[in-house]
Amino acid sequence: MSRLRRRHKVSLVSLLLLMFLLIGQWQGWFGQAAKGVLTNQPGLYNVDHFVDGDTIAVKMNGVSETIRFIGIDTPETHKPNTPVQCYGPAAAAYTKNRIGTQRIRLVSDSLSTNRDRYNRLLRYVYLPDDTNLDQELVAKGYAFAYVSFPFTKSDDFAAAQKAARQGNKGLWGNCKPYQEASGRWQSNNQ
């Protein structure tokens, strides 16, 4: 077979394959396959267990790693020597229900340390629809913006908290939050 003929055959096969892929994409033939690729990619994790509203544990390389959400603080549910705080159980339940069995994406922050003083990884938690769960918890009144430590989204979180507070959302409408001298917010039972 001549060189020219082989080139024409390769070009024709390539063109047919490209047309098949374009038509398949347009018709949605590859939707399930693409969905499988997106949900099984590296960097996505299953939750091993839920600790509270701002802390979860995920399996990383076969080891359970505790993750503390960056930039937020939910009312306490089981901190030693601390009573269960107003809206703590609601925040924990919201986090658990919002994540469910979905795989989550964990993102570090360039201004934040990698771990806190309890050796927990500090991460933003993103849902499959690209929602930043940390910020959502603040916006819906399940968490306080924890701006005592630097992080890149602190202005966004502070604005979300201001809107939640003004709208009496979540703990702002159901508890008596107060701010400590350190600037950290706490949630009193009503």
mmCIF file of N, CA and C in Angstrom, residues 29-146:
data_model
loop_
_atom_site.group_PDB
_atom_site.id
_atom_site.type_symbol
_atom_site.label_atom_id
_atom_site.label_comp_id
_atom_site.label_asym_id
_atom_site.label_seq_id
_atom_site.Cartn_x
_atom_site.Cartn_y
_atom_site.Cartn_z
ATOM 1 N N TRP A 29 -24.175 10.431 25.389
ATOM 2 C CA TRP A 29 -23.878 9.001 25.496
ATOM 3 C C TRP A 29 -22.836 8.707 26.566
ATOM 4 N N PHE A 30 -21.998 9.673 26.847
ATOM 5 C CA PHE A 30 -20.885 9.430 27.760
ATOM 6 C C PHE A 30 -21.142 9.996 29.152
ATOM 7 N N GLY A 31 -22.375 10.391 29.437
ATOM 8 C CA GLY A 31 -22.691 11.024 30.722
ATOM 9 C C GLY A 31 -22.318 10.176 31.915
ATOM 10 N N GLN A 32 -22.737 8.920 31.950
ATOM 11 C CA GLN A 32 -22.439 8.059 33.095
ATOM 12 C C GLN A 32 -20.951 7.787 33.220
ATOM 13 N N ALA A 33 -20.278 7.582 32.092
ATOM 14 C CA ALA A 33 -18.835 7.327 32.137
ATOM 15 C C ALA A 33 -18.108 8.551 32.660
ATOM 16 N N ALA A 34 -18.497 9.732 32.191
ATOM 17 C CA ALA A 34 -17.850 10.960 32.655
ATOM 18 C C ALA A 34 -18.117 11.176 34.130
ATOM 19 N N LYS A 35 -19.337 10.863 34.572
ATOM 20 C CA LYS A 35 -19.669 11.014 35.985
ATOM 21 C C LYS A 35 -18.797 10.104 36.843
ATOM 22 N N GLY A 36 -18.569 8.884 36.392
ATOM 23 C CA GLY A 36 -17.701 7.959 37.122
ATOM 24 C C GLY A 36 -16.288 8.467 37.219
ATOM 25 N N VAL A 37 -15.791 9.068 36.157
ATOM 26 C CA VAL A 37 -14.431 9.623 36.173
ATOM 27 C C VAL A 37 -14.351 10.769 37.167
ATOM 28 N N LEU A 38 -15.360 11.628 37.173
ATOM 29 C CA LEU A 38 -15.336 12.774 38.073
ATOM 30 C C LEU A 38 -15.436 12.379 39.541
ATOM 31 N N THR A 39 -16.186 11.342 39.868
ATOM 32 C CA THR A 39 -16.355 10.979 41.265
ATOM 33 C C THR A 39 -15.271 10.043 41.786
ATOM 34 N N ASN A 40 -14.440 9.502 40.917
ATOM 35 C CA ASN A 40 -13.394 8.591 41.364
ATOM 36 C C ASN A 40 -11.993 9.152 41.156
ATOM 37 N N GLN A 41 -11.887 10.440 40.979
ATOM 38 C CA GLN A 41 -10.577 11.020 40.751
ATOM 39 C C GLN A 41 -9.812 11.188 42.061
ATOM 40 N N PRO A 42 -8.495 11.210 41.979
ATOM 41 C CA PRO A 42 -7.692 11.428 43.185
ATOM 42 C C PRO A 42 -8.024 12.786 43.798
ATOM 43 N N GLY A 43 -7.894 12.897 45.101
ATOM 44 C CA GLY A 43 -8.209 14.149 45.773
ATOM 45 C C GLY A 43 -9.624 14.202 46.301
ATOM 46 N N LEU A 44 -10.426 13.198 45.972
ATOM 47 C CA LEU A 44 -11.770 13.101 46.527
ATOM 48 C C LEU A 44 -11.752 12.037 47.610
ATOM 49 N N TYR A 45 -12.447 12.312 48.702
ATOM 50 C CA TYR A 45 -12.388 11.416 49.852
ATOM 51 C C TYR A 45 -13.773 11.071 50.359
ATOM 52 N N ASN A 46 -13.883 9.860 50.903
ATOM 53 C CA ASN A 46 -15.084 9.451 51.615
ATOM 54 C C ASN A 46 -14.914 9.813 53.078
ATOM 55 N N VAL A 47 -15.992 10.244 53.694
ATOM 56 C CA VAL A 47 -15.938 10.543 55.126
ATOM 57 C C VAL A 47 -15.931 9.227 55.887
ATOM 58 N N ASP A 48 -14.973 9.071 56.773
ATOM 59 C CA ASP A 48 -14.869 7.885 57.626
ATOM 60 C C ASP A 48 -15.885 8.000 58.766
ATOM 61 N N HIS A 49 -15.902 9.181 59.395
ATOM 62 C CA HIS A 49 -16.916 9.464 60.408
ATOM 63 C C HIS A 49 -17.008 10.970 60.643
ATOM 64 N N PHE A 50 -18.134 11.372 61.205
ATOM 65 C CA PHE A 50 -18.396 12.775 61.498
ATOM 66 C C PHE A 50 -18.108 13.018 62.973
ATOM 67 N N VAL A 51 -17.349 14.065 63.271
ATOM 68 C CA VAL A 51 -17.013 14.388 64.656
ATOM 69 C C VAL A 51 -18.019 15.406 65.190
ATOM 70 N N ASP A 52 -18.154 16.526 64.493
ATOM 71 C CA ASP A 52 -19.145 17.547 64.840
ATOM 72 C C ASP A 52 -19.368 18.428 63.618
ATOM 73 N N GLY A 53 -19.871 19.631 63.807
ATOM 74 C CA GLY A 53 -20.204 20.482 62.666
ATOM 75 C C GLY A 53 -19.030 20.992 61.876
ATOM 76 N N ASP A 54 -17.853 21.104 62.501
ATOM 77 C CA ASP A 54 -16.691 21.652 61.801
ATOM 78 C C ASP A 54 -15.507 20.686 61.744
ATOM 79 N N THR A 55 -15.743 19.427 62.056
ATOM 80 C CA THR A 55 -14.665 18.433 62.061
ATOM 81 C C THR A 55 -15.193 17.089 61.572
ATOM 82 N N ILE A 56 -14.456 16.495 60.642
ATOM 83 C CA ILE A 56 -14.786 15.171 60.122
ATOM 84 C C ILE A 56 -13.505 14.347 60.063
ATOM 85 N N ALA A 57 -13.631 13.090 59.755
ATOM 86 C CA ALA A 57 -12.463 12.246 59.514
ATOM 87 C C ALA A 57 -12.659 11.570 58.163
ATOM 88 N N VAL A 58 -11.587 11.506 57.382
ATOM 89 C CA VAL A 58 -11.625 10.853 56.074
ATOM 90 C C VAL A 58 -10.530 9.804 56.012
ATOM 91 N N LYS A 59 -10.716 8.846 55.113
ATOM 92 C CA LYS A 59 -9.690 7.836 54.870
ATOM 93 C C LYS A 59 -8.720 8.384 53.832
ATOM 94 N N MET A 60 -7.440 8.476 54.213
ATOM 95 C CA MET A 60 -6.379 8.887 53.297
ATOM 96 C C MET A 60 -5.312 7.812 53.323
ATOM 97 N N ASN A 61 -5.135 7.174 52.192
ATOM 98 C CA ASN A 61 -4.127 6.102 52.097
ATOM 99 C C ASN A 61 -4.308 5.054 53.186
ATOM 100 N N GLY A 62 -5.561 4.704 53.460
ATOM 101 C CA GLY A 62 -5.855 3.664 54.429
ATOM 102 C C GLY A 62 -5.821 4.105 55.881
ATOM 103 N N VAL A 63 -5.564 5.390 56.123
ATOM 104 C CA VAL A 63 -5.486 5.919 57.490
ATOM 105 C C VAL A 63 -6.598 6.949 57.692
ATOM 106 N N SER A 64 -7.233 6.908 58.854
ATOM 107 C CA SER A 64 -8.259 7.895 59.169
ATOM 108 C C SER A 64 -7.573 9.199 59.589
ATOM 109 N N GLU A 65 -7.852 10.264 58.853
ATOM 110 C CA GLU A 65 -7.228 11.568 59.092
ATOM 111 C C GLU A 65 -8.316 12.550 59.511
ATOM 112 N N THR A 66 -8.127 13.234 60.646
ATOM 113 C CA THR A 66 -9.101 14.206 61.131
ATOM 114 C C THR A 66 -8.913 15.528 60.393
ATOM 115 N N ILE A 67 -10.026 16.078 59.901
ATOM 116 C CA ILE A 67 -10.034 17.314 59.126
ATOM 117 C C ILE A 67 -10.814 18.370 59.893
ATOM 118 N N ARG A 68 -10.184 19.506 60.151
ATOM 119 C CA ARG A 68 -10.843 20.656 60.785
ATOM 120 C C ARG A 68 -11.098 21.680 59.688
ATOM 121 N N PHE A 69 -12.353 22.086 59.534
ATOM 122 C CA PHE A 69 -12.727 23.032 58.483
ATOM 123 C C PHE A 69 -12.025 24.371 58.722
ATOM 124 N N ILE A 70 -11.448 24.932 57.680
ATOM 125 C CA ILE A 70 -10.766 26.228 57.778
ATOM 126 C C ILE A 70 -11.792 27.346 57.904
ATOM 127 N N GLY A 71 -11.519 28.282 58.807
ATOM 128 C CA GLY A 71 -12.264 29.535 58.866
ATOM 129 C C GLY A 71 -13.603 29.521 59.555
ATOM 130 N N ILE A 72 -13.950 28.409 60.186
ATOM 131 C CA ILE A 72 -15.250 28.377 60.862
ATOM 132 C C ILE A 72 -15.133 27.729 62.235
ATOM 133 N N ASP A 73 -16.139 27.996 63.042
ATOM 134 C CA ASP A 73 -16.254 27.370 64.354
ATOM 135 C C ASP A 73 -17.734 27.138 64.612
ATOM 136 N N THR A 74 -18.120 25.884 64.764
ATOM 137 C CA THR A 74 -19.513 25.583 65.090
ATOM 138 C C THR A 74 -19.639 25.444 66.604
ATOM 139 N N PRO A 75 -20.829 25.669 67.143
ATOM 140 C CA PRO A 75 -21.024 25.488 68.582
ATOM 141 C C PRO A 75 -20.658 24.057 68.998
ATOM 142 N N GLU A 76 -20.134 23.934 70.210
ATOM 143 C CA GLU A 76 -19.619 22.655 70.712
ATOM 144 C C GLU A 76 -20.742 21.646 70.969
ATOM 145 N N THR A 77 -20.397 20.368 70.728
ATOM 146 C CA THR A 77 -21.336 19.291 71.027
ATOM 147 C C THR A 77 -20.769 18.299 72.029
ATOM 148 N N HIS A 78 -19.445 18.149 72.090
ATOM 149 C CA HIS A 78 -18.866 17.200 73.041
ATOM 150 C C HIS A 78 -17.434 17.552 73.455
ATOM 151 N N LYS A 79 -17.183 18.836 73.635
ATOM 152 C CA LYS A 79 -15.868 19.280 74.112
ATOM 153 C C LYS A 79 -15.797 19.008 75.612
ATOM 154 N N PRO A 80 -14.689 18.402 76.086
ATOM 155 C CA PRO A 80 -14.567 18.120 77.521
ATOM 156 C C PRO A 80 -14.756 19.388 78.369
ATOM 157 N N ASN A 81 -15.458 19.241 79.468
ATOM 158 C CA ASN A 81 -15.722 20.323 80.427
ATOM 159 C C ASN A 81 -16.511 21.489 79.831
ATOM 160 N N THR A 82 -17.216 21.232 78.729
ATOM 161 C CA THR A 82 -18.027 22.268 78.099
ATOM 162 C C THR A 82 -19.411 21.688 77.809
ATOM 163 N N PRO A 83 -20.460 22.375 78.246
ATOM 164 C CA PRO A 83 -21.801 21.854 77.946
ATOM 165 C C PRO A 83 -22.087 21.945 76.449
ATOM 166 N N VAL A 84 -23.031 21.144 75.994
ATOM 167 C CA VAL A 84 -23.462 21.223 74.598
ATOM 168 C C VAL A 84 -24.021 22.628 74.393
ATOM 169 N N GLN A 85 -23.518 23.298 73.358
ATOM 170 C CA GLN A 85 -23.907 24.681 73.115
ATOM 171 C C GLN A 85 -25.095 24.768 72.161
ATOM 172 N N CYS A 86 -25.808 25.868 72.282
ATOM 173 C CA CYS A 86 -26.958 26.117 71.433
ATOM 174 C C CYS A 86 -26.570 26.018 69.962
ATOM 175 N N TYR A 87 -27.307 25.239 69.233
ATOM 176 C CA TYR A 87 -27.166 25.015 67.802
ATOM 177 C C TYR A 87 -26.007 24.090 67.436
ATOM 178 N N GLY A 88 -25.284 23.569 68.421
ATOM 179 C CA GLY A 88 -24.219 22.607 68.147
ATOM 180 C C GLY A 88 -24.743 21.333 67.505
ATOM 181 N N PRO A 89 -25.770 20.694 68.100
ATOM 182 C CA PRO A 89 -26.320 19.489 67.471
ATOM 183 C C PRO A 89 -26.903 19.758 66.074
ATOM 184 N N ALA A 90 -27.505 20.922 65.883
ATOM 185 C CA ALA A 90 -28.064 21.265 64.566
ATOM 186 C C ALA A 90 -26.946 21.420 63.535
ATOM 187 N N ALA A 91 -25.841 22.053 63.935
ATOM 188 C CA ALA A 91 -24.699 22.226 63.020
ATOM 189 C C ALA A 91 -24.087 20.881 62.658
ATOM 190 N N ALA A 92 -23.932 20.010 63.647
ATOM 191 C CA ALA A 92 -23.365 18.678 63.392
ATOM 192 C C ALA A 92 -24.275 17.881 62.453
ATOM 193 N N ALA A 93 -25.581 17.958 62.679
ATOM 194 C CA ALA A 93 -26.532 17.237 61.835
ATOM 195 C C ALA A 93 -26.535 17.802 60.415
ATOM 196 N N TYR A 94 -26.443 19.128 60.289
ATOM 197 C CA TYR A 94 -26.431 19.741 58.959
ATOM 198 C C TYR A 94 -25.202 19.286 58.167
ATOM 199 N N THR A 95 -24.043 19.314 58.797
ATOM 200 C CA THR A 95 -22.813 18.874 58.122
ATOM 201 C C THR A 95 -22.942 17.428 57.674
ATOM 202 N N LYS A 96 -23.421 16.579 58.559
ATOM 203 C CA LYS A 96 -23.565 15.153 58.230
ATOM 204 C C LYS A 96 -24.563 14.949 57.090
ATOM 205 N N ASN A 97 -25.694 15.625 57.151
ATOM 206 C CA ASN A 97 -26.712 15.478 56.107
ATOM 207 C C ASN A 97 -26.274 16.086 54.782
ATOM 208 N N ARG A 98 -25.565 17.190 54.849
ATOM 209 C CA ARG A 98 -25.134 17.885 53.617
ATOM 210 C C ARG A 98 -24.094 17.067 52.865
ATOM 211 N N ILE A 99 -23.187 16.431 53.587
ATOM 212 C CA ILE A 99 -22.174 15.593 52.946
ATOM 213 C C ILE A 99 -22.771 14.242 52.590
ATOM 214 N N GLY A 100 -23.483 13.634 53.522
ATOM 215 C CA GLY A 100 -24.067 12.317 53.280
ATOM 216 C C GLY A 100 -23.001 11.308 52.908
ATOM 217 N N THR A 101 -23.231 10.607 51.813
ATOM 218 C CA THR A 101 -22.281 9.597 51.355
ATOM 219 C C THR A 101 -21.436 10.097 50.177
ATOM 220 N N GLN A 102 -21.552 11.389 49.867
ATOM 221 C CA GLN A 102 -20.795 11.954 48.751
ATOM 222 C C GLN A 102 -19.301 11.984 49.063
ATOM 223 N N ARG A 103 -18.512 11.905 47.998
ATOM 224 C CA ARG A 103 -17.077 12.108 48.156
ATOM 225 C C ARG A 103 -16.831 13.608 48.167
ATOM 226 N N ILE A 104 -15.917 14.045 48.996
ATOM 227 C CA ILE A 104 -15.632 15.468 49.130
ATOM 228 C C ILE A 104 -14.217 15.771 48.654
ATOM 229 N N ARG A 105 -14.012 17.041 48.292
ATOM 230 C CA ARG A 105 -12.684 17.505 47.888
ATOM 231 C C ARG A 105 -12.156 18.383 49.009
ATOM 232 N N LEU A 106 -10.914 18.164 49.389
ATOM 233 C CA LEU A 106 -10.275 18.925 50.456
ATOM 234 C C LEU A 106 -9.240 19.858 49.848
ATOM 235 N N VAL A 107 -9.272 21.132 50.273
ATOM 236 C CA VAL A 107 -8.370 22.130 49.712
ATOM 237 C C VAL A 107 -7.685 22.878 50.854
ATOM 238 N N SER A 108 -6.370 22.975 50.765
ATOM 239 C CA SER A 108 -5.619 23.729 51.768
ATOM 240 C C SER A 108 -5.679 25.216 51.429
ATOM 241 N N ASP A 109 -5.159 26.027 52.317
ATOM 242 C CA ASP A 109 -5.143 27.476 52.128
ATOM 243 C C ASP A 109 -3.711 27.963 52.293
ATOM 244 N N SER A 110 -3.267 28.799 51.381
ATOM 245 C CA SER A 110 -1.875 29.264 51.415
ATOM 246 C C SER A 110 -1.547 30.116 52.637
ATOM 247 N N LEU A 111 -2.541 30.735 53.252
ATOM 248 C CA LEU A 111 -2.285 31.561 54.440
ATOM 249 C C LEU A 111 -2.433 30.785 55.747
ATOM 250 N N SER A 112 -3.040 29.638 55.667
ATOM 251 C CA SER A 112 -3.300 28.831 56.859
ATOM 252 C C SER A 112 -2.174 27.821 57.061
ATOM 253 N N THR A 113 -2.009 27.405 58.302
ATOM 254 C CA THR A 113 -1.054 26.329 58.555
ATOM 255 C C THR A 113 -1.661 25.025 58.048
ATOM 256 N N ASN A 114 -0.841 24.024 57.875
ATOM 257 C CA ASN A 114 -1.322 22.737 57.389
ATOM 258 C C ASN A 114 -2.106 22.000 58.468
ATOM 259 N N ARG A 115 -1.664 22.117 59.713
ATOM 260 C CA ARG A 115 -2.308 21.430 60.841
ATOM 261 C C ARG A 115 -2.504 22.404 61.999
ATOM 262 N N ASP A 116 -3.520 22.093 62.824
ATOM 263 C CA ASP A 116 -3.739 22.909 64.021
ATOM 264 C C ASP A 116 -2.995 22.301 65.205
ATOM 265 N N ARG A 117 -3.174 22.888 66.369
ATOM 266 C CA ARG A 117 -2.437 22.428 67.557
ATOM 267 C C ARG A 117 -2.842 21.027 68.015
ATOM 268 N N TYR A 118 -3.954 20.512 67.500
ATOM 269 C CA TYR A 118 -4.388 19.151 67.822
ATOM 270 C C TYR A 118 -3.984 18.154 66.729
ATOM 271 N N ASN A 119 -3.155 18.614 65.794
ATOM 272 C CA ASN A 119 -2.638 17.817 64.681
ATOM 273 C C ASN A 119 -3.707 17.436 63.655
ATOM 274 N N ARG A 120 -4.786 18.194 63.613
ATOM 275 C CA ARG A 120 -5.824 17.963 62.604
ATOM 276 C C ARG A 120 -5.428 18.713 61.325
ATOM 277 N N LEU A 121 -5.685 18.110 60.170
ATOM 278 C CA LEU A 121 -5.459 18.807 58.908
ATOM 279 C C LEU A 121 -6.467 19.938 58.782
ATOM 280 N N LEU A 122 -6.014 21.098 58.373
ATOM 281 C CA LEU A 122 -6.895 22.242 58.153
ATOM 282 C C LEU A 122 -7.198 22.334 56.668
ATOM 283 N N ARG A 123 -8.489 22.228 56.322
ATOM 284 C CA ARG A 123 -8.883 22.194 54.914
ATOM 285 C C ARG A 123 -10.256 22.836 54.714
ATOM 286 N N TYR A 124 -10.441 23.392 53.494
ATOM 287 C CA TYR A 124 -11.778 23.742 53.043
ATOM 288 C C TYR A 124 -12.395 22.435 52.552
ATOM 289 N N VAL A 125 -13.678 22.274 52.770
ATOM 290 C CA VAL A 125 -14.382 21.077 52.308
ATOM 291 C C VAL A 125 -15.314 21.487 51.174
ATOM 292 N N TYR A 126 -15.082 20.894 50.009
ATOM 293 C CA TYR A 126 -15.908 21.174 48.836
ATOM 294 C C TYR A 126 -16.758 19.958 48.505
ATOM 295 N N LEU A 127 -18.023 20.205 48.210
ATOM 296 C CA LEU A 127 -18.953 19.163 47.799
ATOM 297 C C LEU A 127 -18.812 18.933 46.297
ATOM 298 N N PRO A 128 -19.363 17.837 45.777
ATOM 299 C CA PRO A 128 -19.235 17.555 44.342
ATOM 300 C C PRO A 128 -19.752 18.665 43.421
ATOM 301 N N ASP A 129 -20.725 19.460 43.894
ATOM 302 C CA ASP A 129 -21.237 20.562 43.074
ATOM 303 C C ASP A 129 -20.383 21.820 43.211
ATOM 304 N N ASP A 130 -19.211 21.704 43.839
ATOM 305 C CA ASP A 130 -18.218 22.762 44.049
ATOM 306 C C ASP A 130 -18.625 23.780 45.118
ATOM 307 N N THR A 131 -19.589 23.424 45.958
ATOM 308 C CA THR A 131 -19.967 24.275 47.088
ATOM 309 C C THR A 131 -18.898 24.192 48.166
ATOM 310 N N ASN A 132 -18.466 25.350 48.651
ATOM 311 C CA ASN A 132 -17.549 25.399 49.785
ATOM 312 C C ASN A 132 -18.418 25.241 51.037
ATOM 313 N N LEU A 133 -18.382 24.055 51.642
ATOM 314 C CA LEU A 133 -19.244 23.769 52.787
ATOM 315 C C LEU A 133 -18.901 24.657 53.977
ATOM 316 N N ASP A 134 -17.641 25.000 54.163
ATOM 317 C CA ASP A 134 -17.235 25.876 55.260
ATOM 318 C C ASP A 134 -18.033 27.184 55.192
ATOM 319 N N GLN A 135 -17.998 27.818 54.022
ATOM 320 C CA GLN A 135 -18.683 29.092 53.849
ATOM 321 C C GLN A 135 -20.202 28.934 53.933
ATOM 322 N N GLU A 136 -20.728 27.833 53.409
ATOM 323 C CA GLU A 136 -22.173 27.594 53.478
ATOM 324 C C GLU A 136 -22.642 27.494 54.928
ATOM 325 N N LEU A 137 -21.865 26.834 55.765
ATOM 326 C CA LEU A 137 -22.237 26.714 57.178
ATOM 327 C C LEU A 137 -22.340 28.085 57.838
ATOM 328 N N VAL A 138 -21.435 28.989 57.493
ATOM 329 C CA VAL A 138 -21.482 30.357 58.032
ATOM 330 C C VAL A 138 -22.696 31.091 57.477
ATOM 331 N N ALA A 139 -22.890 31.000 56.169
ATOM 332 C CA ALA A 139 -23.983 31.736 55.507
ATOM 333 C C ALA A 139 -25.358 31.312 56.003
ATOM 334 N N LYS A 140 -25.501 30.053 56.399
ATOM 335 C CA LYS A 140 -26.802 29.555 56.862
ATOM 336 C C LYS A 140 -26.953 29.636 58.382
ATOM 337 N N GLY A 141 -25.949 30.174 59.053
ATOM 338 C CA GLY A 141 -26.051 30.369 60.494
ATOM 339 C C GLY A 141 -25.756 29.139 61.335
ATOM 340 N N TYR A 142 -25.050 28.167 60.784
ATOM 341 C CA TYR A 142 -24.654 26.988 61.552
ATOM 342 C C TYR A 142 -23.268 27.149 62.169
ATOM 343 N N ALA A 143 -22.517 28.148 61.714
ATOM 344 C CA ALA A 143 -21.144 28.334 62.186
ATOM 345 C C ALA A 143 -20.810 29.815 62.264
ATOM 346 N N PHE A 144 -19.821 30.105 63.086
ATOM 347 C CA PHE A 144 -19.254 31.444 63.167
ATOM 348 C C PHE A 144 -18.064 31.508 62.218
ATOM 349 N N ALA A 145 -17.837 32.673 61.627
ATOM 350 C CA ALA A 145 -16.600 32.889 60.871
ATOM 351 C C ALA A 145 -15.479 33.001 61.901
ATOM 352 N N TYR A 146 -14.458 32.184 61.741
ATOM 353 C CA TYR A 146 -13.368 32.115 62.709
ATOM 354 C C TYR A 146 -12.167 32.844 62.125
#
